[in-house]
Amino acid sequence: MIKNLDWGENPTEFEYKLDQENNSRVLTIKSTKEFGIYNKLKFYRSKVNIDQSSEKTNELSYIKDPVFSEKEVFLKVLVEGSANLYSYKNESTKFFYSTKDSDIEQLIFKTFRTSNMQIQENKTYILQLRNNLKCQKLTLSSIESIDYNKKDLINFFVNENQCNDSEYINFEKKEKHKSLLKLNIRPGINSRSLEYNKISSSTGAVNYDVDFGNKLSFRVGAELEVFLPFRNNSFSVTLEPTFQSYKSEIDYVSQSAVITSQKITANYTTINVPVGLRYYSFLKNGSKLFYNGSVSFFNIRMKSSKIDFENGGHLDLGTDTEARIGIGYNFNEKYSFELNYQFNSPLIKRYRNYNSYFTSLSLIFGYTLF
C-alpha cells in the first residue's frame, strides 16, 4: 500500500506498507524503477535530458534552444499506451513522450528573449508531434492549435492511442463520482462562558467583576465545503453560516460601600459566517481525521444581544471577529463529529474601561447531504 500524497512536484522517494499491520517503509529513486497505485497514478524512473531554462519573465534567456542537463528523475505518467506522455514539475512543468519505437525525450517548449527584448516562443514540440506521432494525420494548423499544457497534450495522446487501436490508460481521468463540493448540516452543543469587569479610570483597579458562568446551548450550521484539487483533496475551504446563542441570569451583589443586589441578564444571539481551512489525514476503512481553523468577519447580532440590569440600563454585546480551531473525525464521507474551541472574543468593545471574556467549546455533529 503506497501512501498517496498527490504530489505537487515529482517525488524522489515514497512511503509504503506491505499491509495495515506493518510499519511504513521508505524507498528512494535509487532503488525503485517505478511505483504507482493501480489505474490511478504511476511514476517511472528514467534518465532524461531536461531543459534547465527558466520560464520566469525576469529570468528569460536570450538563447532560443533548450539548455539540457541529464538527470535521473521520477516522471509522472499521464497517458500510457503505444504513445506515452509524461510530466516533470519543478519550477515549471515539462512534458516528455515516448513511443514503442523511441526512447523518452522532452517535448520542447521554451520562452526566450530576442536581442531587441521581445519575448518569443520556441515551439519545437509541434514538429515533434507532427513528425513522430502520425496516426491521426492532423494538418499542421490542427497541431499548431495544441497548447503546451496538460489538457491539450493528454487529449492528443489519448486520440493517438485510439487511432492506433492501442490499449491505454489515462491516469488523469478523474473519477466522476468524487465531488469537489459538499454541503454539510452541522448541529451541536456549545459550552460558553461570559465574564466582564469594569476598570476605574482614575486608579486602573477593577471596580467590579461579573461572571455569568458556563452555559450549555444549541447551535446549528450549514457548511459549504470546497475541496482544493491537490494533495489528493486533503485540503478544503469551508463557509458555515451558524446560528448560536448564550443566555444567563445571575443575582449580583455589589461590593461597594453600599451593598445592593440586582439581577443581571446576559443574552447573546448571533448568526456567524466563519471562513475556514481544513486538512484531512486519511485513515483506514474509509475514515479520516481532520483539523481546521476558521475566522468569522461577518456576524449578525440580534437586537436582544445585550446585558440588562434589573436596576436599569444595559450594555450592548457584539464583536467584529471570532477565531476558532477544531479537530474531528469523519467516517464514510457521510458522518462526522468535531470538538471546536472558540478563542476569547471581546463582546463589550464599544464601552470605555470595560474588559470582557467570552469563550466557547463546541461538540459538533455533521451529516453530508451531498
mmCIF file of C-alpha atoms in Angstrom:
data_model
loop_
_atom_site.group_PDB
_atom_site.id
_atom_site.type_symbol
_atom_site.label_atom_id
_atom_site.label_comp_id
_atom_site.label_asym_id
_atom_site.label_seq_id
_atom_site.Cartn_x
_atom_site.Cartn_y
_atom_site.Cartn_z
ATOM 1 C CA MET A 1 0.000 0.000 0.000
ATOM 2 C CA ILE A 2 1.512 3.278 -1.153
ATOM 3 C CA LYS A 3 0.741 6.497 0.712
ATOM 4 C CA ASN A 4 -0.857 8.740 -1.896
ATOM 5 C CA LEU A 5 0.348 12.312 -1.292
ATOM 6 C CA ASP A 6 -0.969 13.601 -4.629
ATOM 7 C CA TRP A 7 2.497 15.044 -5.190
ATOM 8 C CA GLY A 8 2.588 18.644 -6.427
ATOM 9 C CA GLU A 9 6.137 18.057 -7.700
ATOM 10 C CA ASN A 10 7.851 14.870 -8.790
ATOM 11 C CA PRO A 11 8.987 12.876 -5.741
ATOM 12 C CA THR A 12 12.400 11.372 -5.088
ATOM 13 C CA GLU A 13 11.051 8.831 -2.579
ATOM 14 C CA PHE A 14 7.758 7.338 -1.409
ATOM 15 C CA GLU A 15 6.301 5.646 1.664
ATOM 16 C CA TYR A 16 4.540 2.275 1.593
ATOM 17 C CA LYS A 17 3.286 -0.607 3.744
ATOM 18 C CA LEU A 18 3.062 -4.305 2.903
ATOM 19 C CA ASP A 19 -0.214 -4.412 4.877
ATOM 20 C CA GLN A 20 -2.082 -2.401 7.512
ATOM 21 C CA GLU A 21 -0.299 -4.110 10.402
ATOM 22 C CA ASN A 22 3.262 -3.442 9.239
ATOM 23 C CA ASN A 23 5.275 -0.310 9.830
ATOM 24 C CA SER A 24 5.711 2.006 6.865
ATOM 25 C CA ARG A 25 8.896 1.906 4.803
ATOM 26 C CA VAL A 26 10.529 4.425 2.501
ATOM 27 C CA LEU A 27 12.028 3.649 -0.900
ATOM 28 C CA THR A 28 14.108 6.136 -2.876
ATOM 29 C CA ILE A 29 14.628 6.731 -6.570
ATOM 30 C CA LYS A 30 17.913 4.796 -6.465
ATOM 31 C CA SER A 31 16.228 1.517 -5.552
ATOM 32 C CA THR A 32 12.933 1.783 -7.469
ATOM 33 C CA LYS A 33 12.258 1.570 -11.204
ATOM 34 C CA GLU A 34 8.592 2.539 -10.984
ATOM 35 C CA PHE A 35 5.745 2.771 -8.469
ATOM 36 C CA GLY A 36 2.089 3.624 -8.541
ATOM 37 C CA ILE A 37 -1.489 2.983 -7.485
ATOM 38 C CA TYR A 38 -3.433 0.780 -9.892
ATOM 39 C CA ASN A 39 -5.152 2.798 -12.622
ATOM 40 C CA LYS A 40 -4.792 5.969 -10.529
ATOM 41 C CA LEU A 41 -1.188 7.161 -10.678
ATOM 42 C CA LYS A 42 2.200 5.970 -11.797
ATOM 43 C CA PHE A 43 5.766 7.271 -11.624
ATOM 44 C CA TYR A 44 8.525 5.903 -13.842
ATOM 45 C CA ARG A 45 12.242 6.346 -13.205
ATOM 46 C CA SER A 46 14.223 7.497 -16.189
ATOM 47 C CA LYS A 47 17.489 9.232 -17.003
ATOM 48 C CA VAL A 48 16.479 12.077 -19.333
ATOM 49 C CA ASN A 49 17.724 15.373 -20.704
ATOM 50 C CA ILE A 50 15.740 18.211 -19.084
ATOM 51 C CA ASP A 51 15.787 21.815 -20.246
ATOM 52 C CA GLN A 52 17.076 23.959 -17.372
ATOM 53 C CA SER A 53 15.920 27.270 -18.867
ATOM 54 C CA SER A 54 13.770 29.413 -16.593
ATOM 55 C CA GLU A 55 10.233 30.381 -17.584
ATOM 56 C CA LYS A 56 10.169 33.338 -15.177
ATOM 57 C CA THR A 57 9.777 36.589 -17.117
ATOM 58 C CA ASN A 58 12.650 38.343 -15.352
ATOM 59 C CA GLU A 59 14.978 35.364 -15.882
ATOM 60 C CA LEU A 60 14.339 34.549 -19.551
ATOM 61 C CA SER A 61 17.328 33.516 -21.608
ATOM 62 C CA TYR A 62 18.462 35.117 -24.871
ATOM 63 C CA ILE A 63 19.137 31.624 -26.226
ATOM 64 C CA LYS A 64 16.383 30.070 -28.322
ATOM 65 C CA ASP A 65 17.470 26.449 -27.931
ATOM 66 C CA PRO A 66 16.949 24.471 -24.715
ATOM 67 C CA VAL A 67 19.834 24.087 -22.275
ATOM 68 C CA PHE A 68 19.779 20.402 -21.427
ATOM 69 C CA SER A 69 21.093 18.675 -18.336
ATOM 70 C CA GLU A 70 20.885 14.923 -17.790
ATOM 71 C CA LYS A 71 19.019 13.916 -14.635
ATOM 72 C CA GLU A 72 17.568 10.738 -13.190
ATOM 73 C CA VAL A 73 14.026 11.520 -12.080
ATOM 74 C CA PHE A 74 10.631 10.001 -11.444
ATOM 75 C CA LEU A 75 8.484 11.069 -14.396
ATOM 76 C CA LYS A 76 4.759 11.158 -13.762
ATOM 77 C CA VAL A 77 2.940 9.001 -16.313
ATOM 78 C CA LEU A 78 -0.073 10.854 -17.710
ATOM 79 C CA VAL A 79 -1.012 8.541 -20.612
ATOM 80 C CA GLU A 80 0.358 5.015 -21.060
ATOM 81 C CA GLY A 81 -0.068 3.031 -24.277
ATOM 82 C CA SER A 82 1.690 2.765 -27.625
ATOM 83 C CA ALA A 83 2.247 6.522 -27.274
ATOM 84 C CA ASN A 84 3.197 7.661 -23.772
ATOM 85 C CA LEU A 85 3.015 11.099 -22.188
ATOM 86 C CA TYR A 86 4.897 12.092 -19.020
ATOM 87 C CA SER A 87 5.352 15.234 -16.961
ATOM 88 C CA TYR A 88 8.054 16.603 -14.707
ATOM 89 C CA LYS A 89 7.371 19.569 -12.451
ATOM 90 C CA ASN A 90 9.929 21.683 -10.663
ATOM 91 C CA GLU A 91 9.778 25.453 -11.184
ATOM 92 C CA SER A 92 7.660 24.827 -14.276
ATOM 93 C CA THR A 93 6.112 21.765 -15.890
ATOM 94 C CA LYS A 94 7.976 19.981 -18.675
ATOM 95 C CA PHE A 95 6.339 17.263 -20.768
ATOM 96 C CA PHE A 96 8.023 14.163 -22.194
ATOM 97 C CA TYR A 97 6.925 11.463 -24.589
ATOM 98 C CA SER A 98 7.927 8.074 -25.913
ATOM 99 C CA THR A 99 6.594 5.515 -28.368
ATOM 100 C CA LYS A 100 7.154 1.790 -28.775
ATOM 101 C CA ASP A 101 9.922 2.672 -31.234
ATOM 102 C CA SER A 102 11.559 5.591 -29.377
ATOM 103 C CA ASP A 103 13.072 6.443 -26.010
ATOM 104 C CA ILE A 104 11.759 9.118 -23.669
ATOM 105 C CA GLU A 105 12.565 12.675 -24.700
ATOM 106 C CA GLN A 106 11.296 16.106 -23.771
ATOM 107 C CA LEU A 107 8.651 17.883 -25.799
ATOM 108 C CA ILE A 108 10.410 21.176 -26.308
ATOM 109 C CA PHE A 109 8.775 24.463 -25.438
ATOM 110 C CA LYS A 110 10.819 27.451 -24.380
ATOM 111 C CA THR A 111 10.111 31.143 -23.848
ATOM 112 C CA PHE A 112 13.060 33.397 -24.619
ATOM 113 C CA ARG A 113 14.039 36.996 -25.344
ATOM 114 C CA THR A 114 15.333 38.319 -28.619
ATOM 115 C CA SER A 115 18.151 40.849 -28.936
ATOM 116 C CA ASN A 116 15.586 43.667 -29.084
ATOM 117 C CA MET A 117 13.972 42.441 -25.811
ATOM 118 C CA GLN A 118 10.908 40.901 -27.458
ATOM 119 C CA ILE A 119 9.527 37.718 -25.891
ATOM 120 C CA GLN A 120 9.121 34.786 -28.276
ATOM 121 C CA GLU A 121 8.424 31.058 -28.001
ATOM 122 C CA ASN A 122 10.282 28.023 -29.266
ATOM 123 C CA LYS A 123 7.507 25.529 -30.099
ATOM 124 C CA THR A 124 9.582 22.611 -31.338
ATOM 125 C CA TYR A 125 7.074 20.257 -29.667
ATOM 126 C CA ILE A 126 4.674 20.975 -32.554
ATOM 127 C CA LEU A 127 7.153 19.465 -35.032
ATOM 128 C CA GLN A 128 7.899 16.571 -32.671
ATOM 129 C CA LEU A 129 4.213 15.659 -32.516
ATOM 130 C CA ARG A 130 3.752 16.030 -36.259
ATOM 131 C CA ASN A 131 6.856 14.054 -37.277
ATOM 132 C CA ASN A 132 6.801 11.252 -34.699
ATOM 133 C CA LEU A 133 3.105 10.681 -33.938
ATOM 134 C CA LYS A 134 1.421 10.475 -37.320
ATOM 135 C CA CYS A 135 -1.552 8.147 -36.924
ATOM 136 C CA GLN A 136 -4.122 10.941 -36.647
ATOM 137 C CA LYS A 137 -2.830 12.582 -39.842
ATOM 138 C CA LEU A 138 -3.541 16.032 -38.454
ATOM 139 C CA THR A 139 -2.899 19.100 -40.518
ATOM 140 C CA LEU A 140 -0.177 21.489 -39.407
ATOM 141 C CA SER A 141 -2.778 24.080 -38.431
ATOM 142 C CA SER A 142 -4.583 21.497 -36.257
ATOM 143 C CA ILE A 143 -1.375 20.547 -34.448
ATOM 144 C CA GLU A 144 -0.419 24.197 -34.014
ATOM 145 C CA SER A 145 -3.643 24.703 -32.057
ATOM 146 C CA ILE A 146 -2.346 22.313 -29.367
ATOM 147 C CA ASP A 147 -1.069 24.343 -26.439
ATOM 148 C CA TYR A 148 1.788 23.213 -24.220
ATOM 149 C CA ASN A 149 -0.402 22.216 -21.288
ATOM 150 C CA LYS A 150 -1.601 19.019 -19.675
ATOM 151 C CA LYS A 151 -5.150 19.103 -21.002
ATOM 152 C CA ASP A 152 -4.292 19.602 -24.684
ATOM 153 C CA LEU A 153 -1.406 17.126 -24.684
ATOM 154 C CA ILE A 154 -3.405 14.428 -22.886
ATOM 155 C CA ASN A 155 -6.206 14.794 -25.448
ATOM 156 C CA PHE A 156 -3.666 14.439 -28.273
ATOM 157 C CA PHE A 157 -2.034 11.300 -26.820
ATOM 158 C CA VAL A 158 -5.392 9.697 -25.967
ATOM 159 C CA ASN A 159 -6.531 10.256 -29.560
ATOM 160 C CA GLU A 160 -3.210 8.917 -30.876
ATOM 161 C CA ASN A 161 -3.618 5.686 -28.908
ATOM 162 C CA GLN A 162 -7.222 5.324 -30.030
ATOM 163 C CA CYS A 163 -6.147 5.876 -33.625
ATOM 164 C CA ASN A 164 -3.548 3.093 -33.240
ATOM 165 C CA ASP A 165 -6.231 0.836 -31.725
ATOM 166 C CA SER A 166 -3.926 0.538 -28.712
ATOM 167 C CA GLU A 167 -4.922 -0.222 -25.153
ATOM 168 C CA TYR A 168 -4.071 2.764 -22.995
ATOM 169 C CA ILE A 169 -4.547 4.255 -19.527
ATOM 170 C CA ASN A 170 -5.319 7.917 -18.930
ATOM 171 C CA PHE A 171 -4.107 8.400 -15.363
ATOM 172 C CA GLU A 172 -5.530 11.929 -15.245
ATOM 173 C CA LYS A 173 -9.087 10.866 -15.918
ATOM 174 C CA LYS A 174 -10.960 11.959 -12.828
ATOM 175 C CA GLU A 175 -13.481 9.835 -11.005
ATOM 176 C CA LYS A 176 -16.834 11.337 -11.848
ATOM 177 C CA HIS A 177 -18.403 10.423 -8.521
ATOM 178 C CA LYS A 178 -15.865 12.352 -6.465
ATOM 179 C CA SER A 179 -17.291 15.809 -5.933
ATOM 180 C CA LEU A 180 -15.140 18.805 -5.050
ATOM 181 C CA LEU A 181 -18.138 20.446 -3.382
ATOM 182 C CA LYS A 182 -20.034 19.251 -0.317
ATOM 183 C CA LEU A 183 -22.910 20.528 1.803
ATOM 184 C CA ASN A 184 -22.840 19.501 5.463
ATOM 185 C CA ILE A 185 -25.511 20.013 8.133
ATOM 186 C CA ARG A 186 -23.790 20.584 11.493
ATOM 187 C CA PRO A 187 -25.889 20.730 14.663
ATOM 188 C CA GLY A 188 -24.143 20.723 18.013
ATOM 189 C CA ILE A 189 -23.898 21.705 21.653
ATOM 190 C CA ASN A 190 -21.997 24.737 22.943
ATOM 191 C CA SER A 191 -20.496 25.224 26.369
ATOM 192 C CA ARG A 192 -19.979 29.003 26.543
ATOM 193 C CA SER A 193 -18.840 31.363 29.276
ATOM 194 C CA LEU A 194 -19.042 35.141 29.657
ATOM 195 C CA GLU A 195 -17.296 37.390 32.160
ATOM 196 C CA TYR A 196 -16.693 41.112 32.253
ATOM 197 C CA ASN A 197 -15.261 43.709 34.583
ATOM 198 C CA LYS A 198 -15.112 47.465 34.863
ATOM 199 C CA ILE A 199 -11.846 49.290 35.393
ATOM 200 C CA SER A 200 -11.508 52.512 37.402
ATOM 201 C CA SER A 201 -10.443 55.317 35.053
ATOM 202 C CA SER A 202 -8.545 57.011 37.866
ATOM 203 C CA THR A 203 -6.752 54.132 39.601
ATOM 204 C CA GLY A 204 -6.817 51.363 36.991
ATOM 205 C CA ALA A 205 -8.144 48.953 39.597
ATOM 206 C CA VAL A 206 -11.079 46.624 38.959
ATOM 207 C CA ASN A 207 -14.255 48.233 40.323
ATOM 208 C CA TYR A 208 -16.338 45.107 39.947
ATOM 209 C CA ASP A 209 -16.291 41.778 38.159
ATOM 210 C CA VAL A 210 -19.335 39.878 36.845
ATOM 211 C CA ASP A 211 -19.100 36.185 35.926
ATOM 212 C CA PHE A 212 -22.123 34.681 34.161
ATOM 213 C CA GLY A 213 -20.617 31.176 34.229
ATOM 214 C CA ASN A 214 -20.695 28.309 31.738
ATOM 215 C CA LYS A 215 -23.982 27.606 29.971
ATOM 216 C CA LEU A 216 -24.996 24.890 27.517
ATOM 217 C CA SER A 217 -26.818 25.900 24.353
ATOM 218 C CA PHE A 218 -27.749 24.515 20.957
ATOM 219 C CA ARG A 219 -26.078 25.550 17.710
ATOM 220 C CA VAL A 220 -26.815 24.676 14.084
ATOM 221 C CA GLY A 221 -24.837 25.384 10.935
ATOM 222 C CA ALA A 222 -24.973 24.677 7.210
ATOM 223 C CA GLU A 223 -21.431 24.239 5.910
ATOM 224 C CA LEU A 224 -20.368 24.602 2.292
ATOM 225 C CA GLU A 225 -17.053 22.778 1.775
ATOM 226 C CA VAL A 226 -14.919 23.198 -1.341
ATOM 227 C CA PHE A 227 -12.020 20.755 -1.787
ATOM 228 C CA LEU A 228 -8.793 22.045 -3.285
ATOM 229 C CA PRO A 229 -7.614 19.988 -6.305
ATOM 230 C CA PHE A 230 -4.221 18.903 -4.992
ATOM 231 C CA ARG A 231 -2.677 16.630 -2.333
ATOM 232 C CA ASN A 232 -5.438 14.074 -3.014
ATOM 233 C CA ASN A 233 -8.111 16.559 -1.883
ATOM 234 C CA SER A 234 -6.598 16.725 1.600
ATOM 235 C CA PHE A 235 -7.349 20.452 1.938
ATOM 236 C CA SER A 236 -10.687 22.223 1.772
ATOM 237 C CA VAL A 237 -12.102 25.698 2.300
ATOM 238 C CA THR A 238 -15.273 25.987 4.386
ATOM 239 C CA LEU A 239 -18.051 28.537 4.749
ATOM 240 C CA GLU A 240 -20.543 27.889 7.540
ATOM 241 C CA PRO A 241 -23.418 30.238 8.427
ATOM 242 C CA THR A 242 -24.154 29.300 12.040
ATOM 243 C CA PHE A 243 -26.932 30.177 14.495
ATOM 244 C CA GLN A 244 -25.947 30.098 18.166
ATOM 245 C CA SER A 245 -26.846 31.784 21.427
ATOM 246 C CA TYR A 246 -25.840 32.302 25.046
ATOM 247 C CA LYS A 247 -28.241 33.178 27.889
ATOM 248 C CA SER A 248 -27.535 33.543 31.600
ATOM 249 C CA GLU A 249 -29.044 35.299 34.609
ATOM 250 C CA ILE A 250 -27.318 35.891 37.950
ATOM 251 C CA ASP A 251 -28.023 37.631 41.220
ATOM 252 C CA TYR A 252 -25.209 40.132 41.600
ATOM 253 C CA VAL A 253 -24.274 41.650 44.960
ATOM 254 C CA SER A 254 -22.137 44.775 44.702
ATOM 255 C CA GLN A 255 -19.019 45.103 46.863
ATOM 256 C CA SER A 256 -19.191 48.894 47.142
ATOM 257 C CA ALA A 257 -19.733 50.887 50.355
ATOM 258 C CA VAL A 258 -23.499 50.472 49.937
ATOM 259 C CA ILE A 259 -24.298 46.811 49.421
ATOM 260 C CA THR A 260 -27.001 46.310 46.782
ATOM 261 C CA SER A 261 -28.353 43.286 44.944
ATOM 262 C CA GLN A 262 -29.852 43.043 41.484
ATOM 263 C CA LYS A 263 -30.481 40.551 38.727
ATOM 264 C CA ILE A 264 -28.231 40.860 35.658
ATOM 265 C CA THR A 265 -29.224 39.049 32.455
ATOM 266 C CA ALA A 266 -26.917 38.300 29.510
ATOM 267 C CA ASN A 267 -28.366 37.415 26.113
ATOM 268 C CA TYR A 268 -26.077 36.987 23.101
ATOM 269 C CA THR A 269 -27.676 35.557 19.934
ATOM 270 C CA THR A 270 -25.937 35.681 16.572
ATOM 271 C CA ILE A 271 -25.622 34.287 13.081
ATOM 272 C CA ASN A 272 -21.912 33.954 12.305
ATOM 273 C CA VAL A 273 -20.373 33.243 8.892
ATOM 274 C CA PRO A 274 -16.887 31.815 9.542
ATOM 275 C CA VAL A 275 -14.491 31.069 6.682
ATOM 276 C CA GLY A 276 -12.031 28.263 7.388
ATOM 277 C CA LEU A 277 -9.319 25.959 6.109
ATOM 278 C CA ARG A 278 -9.486 22.215 6.818
ATOM 279 C CA TYR A 279 -6.878 19.461 6.464
ATOM 280 C CA TYR A 280 -7.717 15.742 6.274
ATOM 281 C CA SER A 281 -5.440 12.923 7.429
ATOM 282 C CA PHE A 282 -6.590 9.652 5.848
ATOM 283 C CA LEU A 283 -7.030 6.524 7.969
ATOM 284 C CA LYS A 284 -8.143 3.021 7.013
ATOM 285 C CA ASN A 285 -11.713 1.785 6.411
ATOM 286 C CA GLY A 286 -12.845 4.995 4.720
ATOM 287 C CA SER A 287 -12.284 7.166 7.786
ATOM 288 C CA LYS A 288 -10.125 10.236 8.340
ATOM 289 C CA LEU A 289 -9.153 12.789 10.951
ATOM 290 C CA PHE A 290 -9.453 16.469 10.189
ATOM 291 C CA TYR A 291 -8.054 19.671 11.640
ATOM 292 C CA ASN A 292 -9.437 23.112 10.907
ATOM 293 C CA GLY A 293 -9.216 26.763 11.771
ATOM 294 C CA SER A 294 -11.697 29.484 10.917
ATOM 295 C CA VAL A 295 -12.289 33.196 11.334
ATOM 296 C CA SER A 296 -15.632 34.981 11.191
ATOM 297 C CA PHE A 297 -15.523 38.576 9.990
ATOM 298 C CA PHE A 298 -19.277 38.785 9.439
ATOM 299 C CA ASN A 299 -21.514 38.455 12.491
ATOM 300 C CA ILE A 300 -25.220 39.268 12.517
ATOM 301 C CA ARG A 301 -26.161 40.260 16.055
ATOM 302 C CA MET A 302 -29.772 40.053 17.201
ATOM 303 C CA LYS A 303 -31.180 43.231 18.805
ATOM 304 C CA SER A 304 -31.696 41.315 22.037
ATOM 305 C CA SER A 305 -27.926 40.764 22.378
ATOM 306 C CA LYS A 306 -27.131 42.774 25.484
ATOM 307 C CA ILE A 307 -26.625 42.734 29.223
ATOM 308 C CA ASP A 308 -29.692 44.039 31.109
ATOM 309 C CA PHE A 309 -29.574 45.353 34.660
ATOM 310 C CA GLU A 310 -32.624 44.958 36.888
ATOM 311 C CA ASN A 311 -31.992 48.423 38.383
ATOM 312 C CA GLY A 312 -31.921 49.992 34.925
ATOM 313 C CA GLY A 313 -29.535 50.344 31.992
ATOM 314 C CA HIS A 314 -27.892 47.868 29.639
ATOM 315 C CA LEU A 315 -24.661 47.081 27.781
ATOM 316 C CA ASP A 316 -24.810 46.124 24.090
ATOM 317 C CA LEU A 317 -22.938 42.955 23.150
ATOM 318 C CA GLY A 318 -21.160 42.344 19.834
ATOM 319 C CA THR A 319 -17.823 41.535 18.233
ATOM 320 C CA ASP A 320 -16.225 42.069 14.848
ATOM 321 C CA THR A 321 -14.306 38.788 14.603
ATOM 322 C CA GLU A 322 -14.317 35.302 16.073
ATOM 323 C CA ALA A 323 -11.489 32.774 15.680
ATOM 324 C CA ARG A 324 -11.813 29.017 16.130
ATOM 325 C CA ILE A 325 -9.795 25.806 15.880
ATOM 326 C CA GLY A 326 -11.101 22.268 15.783
ATOM 327 C CA ILE A 327 -10.261 18.578 15.473
ATOM 328 C CA GLY A 328 -12.671 15.951 14.240
ATOM 329 C CA TYR A 329 -13.342 12.514 12.772
ATOM 330 C CA ASN A 330 -15.103 11.704 9.505
ATOM 331 C CA PHE A 331 -16.455 8.290 8.609
ATOM 332 C CA ASN A 332 -17.530 7.004 5.214
ATOM 333 C CA GLU A 333 -17.606 10.530 3.711
ATOM 334 C CA LYS A 334 -21.005 10.957 5.390
ATOM 335 C CA TYR A 335 -20.821 11.345 9.160
ATOM 336 C CA SER A 336 -18.534 13.396 11.367
ATOM 337 C CA PHE A 337 -18.078 14.826 14.823
ATOM 338 C CA GLU A 338 -15.797 17.657 15.876
ATOM 339 C CA LEU A 339 -14.500 19.281 19.034
ATOM 340 C CA ASN A 340 -14.198 23.004 18.362
ATOM 341 C CA TYR A 341 -12.751 25.789 20.514
ATOM 342 C CA GLN A 342 -13.522 29.493 20.111
ATOM 343 C CA PHE A 343 -10.841 31.881 21.344
ATOM 344 C CA ASN A 344 -11.735 34.842 23.528
ATOM 345 C CA SER A 345 -13.924 37.391 21.743
ATOM 346 C CA PRO A 346 -14.326 40.767 23.479
ATOM 347 C CA LEU A 347 -18.066 41.489 23.398
ATOM 348 C CA ILE A 348 -18.032 44.893 25.129
ATOM 349 C CA LYS A 349 -15.612 46.797 22.929
ATOM 350 C CA ARG A 350 -17.655 49.941 22.437
ATOM 351 C CA TYR A 351 -17.554 50.923 26.124
ATOM 352 C CA ARG A 352 -14.529 52.513 27.741
ATOM 353 C CA ASN A 353 -12.995 50.936 30.851
ATOM 354 C CA TYR A 354 -14.686 47.573 30.283
ATOM 355 C CA ASN A 355 -12.997 44.225 29.667
ATOM 356 C CA SER A 356 -14.914 41.144 28.620
ATOM 357 C CA TYR A 357 -14.030 37.469 28.145
ATOM 358 C CA PHE A 358 -16.196 35.192 26.016
ATOM 359 C CA THR A 359 -15.103 31.674 25.016
ATOM 360 C CA SER A 360 -16.831 28.583 23.704
ATOM 361 C CA LEU A 361 -16.216 24.844 23.464
ATOM 362 C CA SER A 362 -18.478 23.009 20.989
ATOM 363 C CA LEU A 363 -19.268 19.410 20.164
ATOM 364 C CA ILE A 364 -20.484 19.390 16.580
ATOM 365 C CA PHE A 365 -22.123 16.522 14.699
ATOM 366 C CA GLY A 366 -22.020 16.539 10.895
ATOM 367 C CA TYR A 367 -24.058 14.891 8.150
ATOM 368 C CA THR A 368 -23.153 15.292 4.469
ATOM 369 C CA LEU A 369 -26.161 15.869 2.216
ATOM 370 C CA PHE A 370 -24.099 15.712 -0.992
#
